[in-house]
């Protein structure tokens, strides 16, 4: 599946950091999936509908934001920080969605959907 360091669940809007020191912010949570559309409830209470392959993204997936400069190289997204490059797989998310998602954050960081493991 995805080669991403799993993060422990946190409330939306909280900052997480993986073992490489790559920071992410959970911006919201997927609440409904219908066809190729996903409704994401953002941490400010608003809802955003995204066009994406919904069957890849189960309910409860998180909408996250990477901190750092983003660069696409083949099928990986490289998040470049002062400490070096962090590489994350693109999964099956198309670039049109990625570009829309970047615009949603109103800044130059990358936002995409990330499925957190369900923990009891």
Short mmCIF file of N, CA and C in Angstrom, two decimals:
data_model
loop_
_atom_site.label_atom_id
_atom_site.label_comp_id
_atom_site.label_asym_id
_atom_site.label_seq_id
_atom_site.Cartn_x
_atom_site.Cartn_y
_atom_site.Cartn_z
N UNK A 1 0.85 -1.19 0.00
CA UNK A 1 0.00 0.00 0.00
C UNK A 1 0.89 1.24 0.00
N UNK A 2 0.70 2.12 0.97
CA UNK A 2 1.48 3.36 0.97
C UNK A 2 2.72 3.21 1.83
N UNK A 3 3.84 3.70 1.31
CA UNK A 3 5.10 3.65 2.04
C UNK A 3 5.28 4.93 2.84
N UNK A 4 4.38 5.20 3.76
CA UNK A 4 4.44 6.44 4.52
C UNK A 4 4.54 6.08 5.99
N UNK A 5 5.39 6.80 6.71
CA UNK A 5 5.49 6.58 8.15
C UNK A 5 4.14 6.88 8.77
N UNK A 6 3.49 5.92 9.45
CA UNK A 6 2.17 6.19 10.02
C UNK A 6 2.26 7.16 11.19
N UNK A 7 1.31 8.07 11.25
CA UNK A 7 1.25 9.02 12.35
C UNK A 7 0.16 8.58 13.32
N UNK A 8 0.32 8.83 14.59
CA UNK A 8 -0.78 8.55 15.53
C UNK A 8 -1.93 9.51 15.27
N UNK A 9 -3.19 9.07 15.49
CA UNK A 9 -4.32 9.96 15.26
C UNK A 9 -4.24 11.19 16.17
N UNK A 10 -4.59 12.34 15.63
CA UNK A 10 -4.63 13.59 16.38
C UNK A 10 -5.88 14.35 15.95
N UNK A 11 -6.25 15.33 16.73
CA UNK A 11 -7.39 16.14 16.33
C UNK A 11 -7.01 17.00 15.13
N UNK A 12 -7.99 17.33 14.24
CA UNK A 12 -7.67 18.14 13.07
C UNK A 12 -7.00 19.45 13.46
N UNK A 13 -6.02 19.86 12.65
CA UNK A 13 -5.32 21.10 12.90
C UNK A 13 -4.05 20.93 13.71
N UNK A 14 -3.82 19.72 14.27
CA UNK A 14 -2.63 19.53 15.08
C UNK A 14 -1.43 19.24 14.19
N UNK A 15 -0.25 19.62 14.66
CA UNK A 15 0.98 19.40 13.92
C UNK A 15 1.59 18.08 14.35
N UNK A 16 1.95 17.25 13.36
CA UNK A 16 2.60 15.98 13.65
C UNK A 16 3.99 15.99 13.03
N UNK A 17 4.86 15.13 13.52
CA UNK A 17 6.20 15.04 12.94
C UNK A 17 6.58 13.57 12.84
N UNK A 18 7.09 13.17 11.65
CA UNK A 18 7.48 11.77 11.51
C UNK A 18 8.93 11.58 11.94
N UNK A 19 9.43 10.35 11.80
CA UNK A 19 10.77 10.05 12.30
C UNK A 19 11.86 10.79 11.53
N UNK A 20 11.53 11.27 10.31
CA UNK A 20 12.50 12.05 9.55
C UNK A 20 12.42 13.53 9.86
N UNK A 21 11.50 13.91 10.73
CA UNK A 21 11.35 15.33 11.04
C UNK A 21 10.51 16.08 10.03
N UNK A 22 9.76 15.37 9.20
CA UNK A 22 8.89 16.02 8.23
C UNK A 22 7.57 16.32 8.93
N UNK A 23 7.19 17.59 8.98
CA UNK A 23 6.01 17.98 9.74
C UNK A 23 4.77 18.03 8.85
N UNK A 24 3.64 17.60 9.40
CA UNK A 24 2.38 17.70 8.68
C UNK A 24 1.32 18.26 9.62
N UNK A 25 0.30 18.87 9.04
CA UNK A 25 -0.84 19.35 9.80
C UNK A 25 -2.08 18.65 9.27
N UNK A 26 -2.88 18.08 10.18
CA UNK A 26 -4.14 17.51 9.74
C UNK A 26 -5.12 18.66 9.56
N UNK A 27 -5.61 18.84 8.33
CA UNK A 27 -6.51 19.95 8.04
C UNK A 27 -7.97 19.55 8.14
N UNK A 28 -8.26 18.27 8.05
CA UNK A 28 -9.65 17.85 8.10
C UNK A 28 -9.76 16.35 7.96
N UNK A 29 -10.99 15.85 7.93
CA UNK A 29 -11.22 14.42 7.84
C UNK A 29 -12.28 14.13 6.79
N UNK A 30 -12.08 13.04 6.04
CA UNK A 30 -13.07 12.64 5.05
C UNK A 30 -14.33 12.18 5.77
N UNK A 31 -15.47 12.76 5.39
CA UNK A 31 -16.72 12.36 6.03
C UNK A 31 -17.63 11.59 5.09
N UNK A 32 -17.58 11.86 3.80
CA UNK A 32 -18.39 11.08 2.85
C UNK A 32 -17.61 10.87 1.57
N UNK A 33 -17.86 9.75 0.92
CA UNK A 33 -17.31 9.51 -0.41
C UNK A 33 -18.47 9.12 -1.31
N UNK A 34 -18.54 9.73 -2.49
CA UNK A 34 -19.60 9.41 -3.44
C UNK A 34 -19.01 9.44 -4.84
N UNK A 35 -18.93 8.26 -5.47
CA UNK A 35 -18.35 8.21 -6.81
C UNK A 35 -16.92 8.68 -6.78
N UNK A 36 -16.60 9.69 -7.59
CA UNK A 36 -15.24 10.23 -7.61
C UNK A 36 -15.10 11.47 -6.75
N UNK A 37 -16.08 11.74 -5.89
CA UNK A 37 -16.02 12.93 -5.04
C UNK A 37 -15.85 12.55 -3.58
N UNK A 38 -15.12 13.38 -2.88
CA UNK A 38 -14.87 13.20 -1.46
C UNK A 38 -15.25 14.49 -0.75
N UNK A 39 -16.02 14.39 0.31
CA UNK A 39 -16.30 15.57 1.13
C UNK A 39 -15.37 15.53 2.34
N UNK A 40 -14.61 16.61 2.53
CA UNK A 40 -13.68 16.70 3.64
C UNK A 40 -14.18 17.77 4.61
N UNK A 41 -14.36 17.38 5.86
CA UNK A 41 -14.72 18.36 6.89
C UNK A 41 -13.43 18.97 7.43
N UNK A 42 -13.23 20.25 7.17
CA UNK A 42 -12.02 20.92 7.58
C UNK A 42 -12.10 21.27 9.07
N UNK A 43 -10.93 21.56 9.67
CA UNK A 43 -10.89 21.79 11.10
C UNK A 43 -11.63 23.07 11.51
N UNK A 44 -11.87 23.98 10.54
CA UNK A 44 -12.61 25.20 10.88
C UNK A 44 -14.12 25.00 10.76
N UNK A 45 -14.55 23.76 10.47
CA UNK A 45 -15.97 23.48 10.40
C UNK A 45 -16.56 23.51 9.00
N UNK A 46 -15.82 24.07 8.04
CA UNK A 46 -16.32 24.12 6.67
C UNK A 46 -16.12 22.77 6.00
N UNK A 47 -16.83 22.57 4.89
CA UNK A 47 -16.68 21.34 4.12
C UNK A 47 -16.12 21.67 2.74
N UNK A 48 -15.25 20.80 2.24
CA UNK A 48 -14.67 20.96 0.92
C UNK A 48 -14.93 19.68 0.15
N UNK A 49 -15.45 19.81 -1.08
CA UNK A 49 -15.66 18.64 -1.92
C UNK A 49 -14.52 18.56 -2.92
N UNK A 50 -13.84 17.41 -2.97
CA UNK A 50 -12.71 17.22 -3.86
C UNK A 50 -13.04 16.12 -4.86
N UNK A 51 -12.64 16.29 -6.10
CA UNK A 51 -12.78 15.24 -7.09
C UNK A 51 -11.56 14.34 -7.05
N UNK A 52 -11.76 13.06 -6.77
CA UNK A 52 -10.64 12.13 -6.62
C UNK A 52 -11.19 10.72 -6.68
N UNK A 53 -10.33 9.74 -6.84
CA UNK A 53 -10.78 8.35 -6.85
C UNK A 53 -11.12 7.93 -5.43
N UNK A 54 -12.40 8.02 -5.11
CA UNK A 54 -12.82 7.88 -3.72
C UNK A 54 -12.59 6.49 -3.16
N UNK A 55 -12.67 5.45 -4.01
CA UNK A 55 -12.51 4.10 -3.48
C UNK A 55 -11.11 3.86 -2.91
N UNK A 56 -10.16 4.70 -3.27
CA UNK A 56 -8.80 4.58 -2.72
C UNK A 56 -8.74 5.14 -1.30
N UNK A 57 -9.75 5.93 -0.92
CA UNK A 57 -9.65 6.70 0.30
C UNK A 57 -10.82 6.41 1.23
N UNK A 58 -10.64 5.55 2.22
CA UNK A 58 -11.74 5.21 3.11
C UNK A 58 -12.15 6.38 3.99
N UNK A 59 -13.40 6.35 4.45
CA UNK A 59 -13.86 7.37 5.40
C UNK A 59 -12.94 7.34 6.61
N UNK A 60 -12.62 8.51 7.13
CA UNK A 60 -11.69 8.60 8.25
C UNK A 60 -10.28 8.91 7.80
N UNK A 61 -10.02 8.91 6.47
CA UNK A 61 -8.73 9.36 5.98
C UNK A 61 -8.55 10.83 6.36
N UNK A 62 -7.31 11.25 6.45
CA UNK A 62 -7.05 12.62 6.87
C UNK A 62 -6.56 13.47 5.71
N UNK A 63 -6.94 14.73 5.74
CA UNK A 63 -6.49 15.71 4.76
C UNK A 63 -5.31 16.41 5.42
N UNK A 64 -4.12 16.27 4.87
CA UNK A 64 -2.96 16.79 5.58
C UNK A 64 -2.17 17.78 4.74
N UNK A 65 -1.31 18.49 5.40
CA UNK A 65 -0.46 19.49 4.75
C UNK A 65 0.99 19.23 5.14
N UNK A 66 1.86 19.18 4.14
CA UNK A 66 3.29 19.05 4.41
C UNK A 66 3.89 20.43 4.59
N UNK A 67 4.83 20.52 5.50
CA UNK A 67 5.59 21.76 5.66
C UNK A 67 6.87 21.63 4.85
N UNK A 68 7.13 22.59 4.00
CA UNK A 68 8.34 22.54 3.20
C UNK A 68 8.06 22.81 1.74
N UNK A 69 9.10 22.98 0.96
CA UNK A 69 8.95 23.22 -0.47
C UNK A 69 8.65 21.91 -1.16
N UNK A 70 7.71 21.94 -2.11
CA UNK A 70 7.26 20.72 -2.76
C UNK A 70 7.79 20.63 -4.18
N UNK A 71 8.24 19.45 -4.56
CA UNK A 71 8.79 19.23 -5.89
C UNK A 71 8.35 17.85 -6.35
N UNK A 72 7.78 17.76 -7.55
CA UNK A 72 7.35 16.46 -8.06
C UNK A 72 8.49 15.86 -8.86
N UNK A 73 8.83 14.61 -8.56
CA UNK A 73 9.84 13.89 -9.33
C UNK A 73 9.30 12.51 -9.64
N UNK A 74 8.87 12.30 -10.88
CA UNK A 74 8.29 11.02 -11.24
C UNK A 74 7.05 10.76 -10.43
N UNK A 75 7.01 9.62 -9.77
CA UNK A 75 5.83 9.27 -8.98
C UNK A 75 6.04 9.54 -7.49
N UNK A 76 7.00 10.38 -7.16
CA UNK A 76 7.18 10.73 -5.75
C UNK A 76 7.03 12.23 -5.58
N UNK A 77 6.64 12.62 -4.39
CA UNK A 77 6.61 14.02 -4.02
C UNK A 77 7.78 14.22 -3.06
N UNK A 78 8.63 15.16 -3.37
CA UNK A 78 9.78 15.42 -2.51
C UNK A 78 9.50 16.70 -1.74
N UNK A 79 9.52 16.61 -0.43
CA UNK A 79 9.33 17.77 0.41
C UNK A 79 10.71 18.19 0.90
N UNK A 80 11.16 19.34 0.45
CA UNK A 80 12.54 19.76 0.70
C UNK A 80 12.58 20.69 1.91
N UNK A 81 13.37 20.32 2.90
CA UNK A 81 13.55 21.15 4.08
C UNK A 81 15.04 21.43 4.23
N UNK A 82 15.37 22.28 5.20
CA UNK A 82 16.77 22.60 5.43
C UNK A 82 17.59 21.36 5.74
N UNK A 83 16.96 20.38 6.39
CA UNK A 83 17.69 19.18 6.78
C UNK A 83 17.85 18.20 5.62
N UNK A 84 17.26 18.51 4.47
CA UNK A 84 17.39 17.61 3.33
C UNK A 84 16.03 17.28 2.73
N UNK A 85 16.01 16.31 1.83
CA UNK A 85 14.79 15.98 1.09
C UNK A 85 14.02 14.86 1.78
N UNK A 86 12.72 15.02 1.84
CA UNK A 86 11.85 13.97 2.36
C UNK A 86 11.01 13.48 1.18
N UNK A 87 10.98 12.19 0.97
CA UNK A 87 10.27 11.65 -0.19
C UNK A 87 9.03 10.89 0.28
N UNK A 88 7.90 11.20 -0.33
CA UNK A 88 6.66 10.51 -0.03
C UNK A 88 6.04 10.04 -1.34
N UNK A 89 5.46 8.84 -1.38
CA UNK A 89 4.84 8.38 -2.62
C UNK A 89 3.58 9.17 -2.94
N UNK A 90 3.30 9.31 -4.23
CA UNK A 90 2.11 10.01 -4.69
C UNK A 90 0.86 9.19 -4.50
N UNK A 91 0.98 7.90 -4.30
CA UNK A 91 -0.15 6.99 -4.25
C UNK A 91 -0.86 7.07 -5.61
N UNK A 92 -2.18 6.96 -5.65
CA UNK A 92 -2.86 7.01 -6.94
C UNK A 92 -3.61 8.33 -7.12
N UNK A 93 -3.14 9.37 -6.48
CA UNK A 93 -3.78 10.67 -6.58
C UNK A 93 -3.27 11.37 -7.83
N UNK A 94 -4.19 11.86 -8.67
CA UNK A 94 -3.74 12.49 -9.91
C UNK A 94 -3.27 13.92 -9.64
N UNK A 95 -2.40 14.42 -10.53
CA UNK A 95 -1.80 15.73 -10.31
C UNK A 95 -2.81 16.87 -10.39
N UNK A 96 -3.90 16.69 -11.14
CA UNK A 96 -4.91 17.75 -11.19
C UNK A 96 -5.48 17.98 -9.79
N UNK A 97 -5.70 16.87 -9.07
CA UNK A 97 -6.18 17.02 -7.70
C UNK A 97 -5.11 17.66 -6.83
N UNK A 98 -3.87 17.22 -7.01
CA UNK A 98 -2.78 17.78 -6.20
C UNK A 98 -2.72 19.29 -6.38
N UNK A 99 -2.82 19.74 -7.64
CA UNK A 99 -2.74 21.17 -7.90
C UNK A 99 -3.91 21.91 -7.26
N UNK A 100 -5.11 21.32 -7.34
CA UNK A 100 -6.27 21.94 -6.69
C UNK A 100 -6.06 21.99 -5.18
N UNK A 101 -5.53 20.91 -4.65
CA UNK A 101 -5.33 20.85 -3.21
C UNK A 101 -4.32 21.89 -2.75
N UNK A 102 -3.26 22.08 -3.55
CA UNK A 102 -2.27 23.11 -3.22
C UNK A 102 -2.95 24.47 -3.17
N UNK A 103 -3.84 24.73 -4.15
CA UNK A 103 -4.54 26.01 -4.17
C UNK A 103 -5.44 26.19 -2.95
N UNK A 104 -6.01 25.08 -2.46
CA UNK A 104 -6.90 25.17 -1.31
C UNK A 104 -6.19 25.69 -0.06
N UNK A 105 -4.89 25.47 0.03
CA UNK A 105 -4.18 25.88 1.23
C UNK A 105 -3.74 27.34 1.17
N UNK A 106 -3.90 27.97 0.01
CA UNK A 106 -3.54 29.38 -0.18
C UNK A 106 -2.06 29.64 0.10
N UNK A 107 -1.24 28.63 -0.05
CA UNK A 107 0.19 28.86 0.09
C UNK A 107 0.94 27.82 -0.73
N UNK A 108 2.24 27.76 -0.57
CA UNK A 108 3.04 26.92 -1.46
C UNK A 108 3.29 25.53 -0.92
N UNK A 109 2.63 25.17 0.18
CA UNK A 109 2.85 23.83 0.70
C UNK A 109 1.93 22.83 0.03
N UNK A 110 2.22 21.58 0.17
CA UNK A 110 1.45 20.51 -0.45
C UNK A 110 0.40 19.98 0.51
N UNK A 111 -0.81 19.80 -0.01
CA UNK A 111 -1.85 19.17 0.78
C UNK A 111 -2.34 17.96 0.02
N UNK A 112 -2.51 16.84 0.69
CA UNK A 112 -3.11 15.70 0.01
C UNK A 112 -3.80 14.81 1.03
N UNK A 113 -4.48 13.80 0.54
CA UNK A 113 -5.22 12.92 1.43
C UNK A 113 -4.34 11.76 1.87
N UNK A 114 -4.42 11.43 3.14
CA UNK A 114 -3.54 10.43 3.72
C UNK A 114 -4.38 9.58 4.65
N UNK A 115 -4.32 8.30 4.48
CA UNK A 115 -5.14 7.40 5.30
C UNK A 115 -4.37 6.97 6.54
N UNK A 116 -4.86 7.38 7.69
CA UNK A 116 -4.23 6.98 8.94
C UNK A 116 -4.73 5.61 9.37
N UNK A 117 -3.87 4.78 9.95
CA UNK A 117 -4.33 3.49 10.44
C UNK A 117 -5.31 3.68 11.60
N UNK A 118 -6.34 2.86 11.63
CA UNK A 118 -7.30 2.95 12.74
C UNK A 118 -6.67 2.31 13.97
N UNK A 119 -6.62 3.04 15.05
CA UNK A 119 -6.03 2.51 16.28
C UNK A 119 -7.09 2.41 17.35
N UNK A 120 -7.05 1.31 18.08
CA UNK A 120 -8.05 1.10 19.15
C UNK A 120 -7.59 1.78 20.42
#
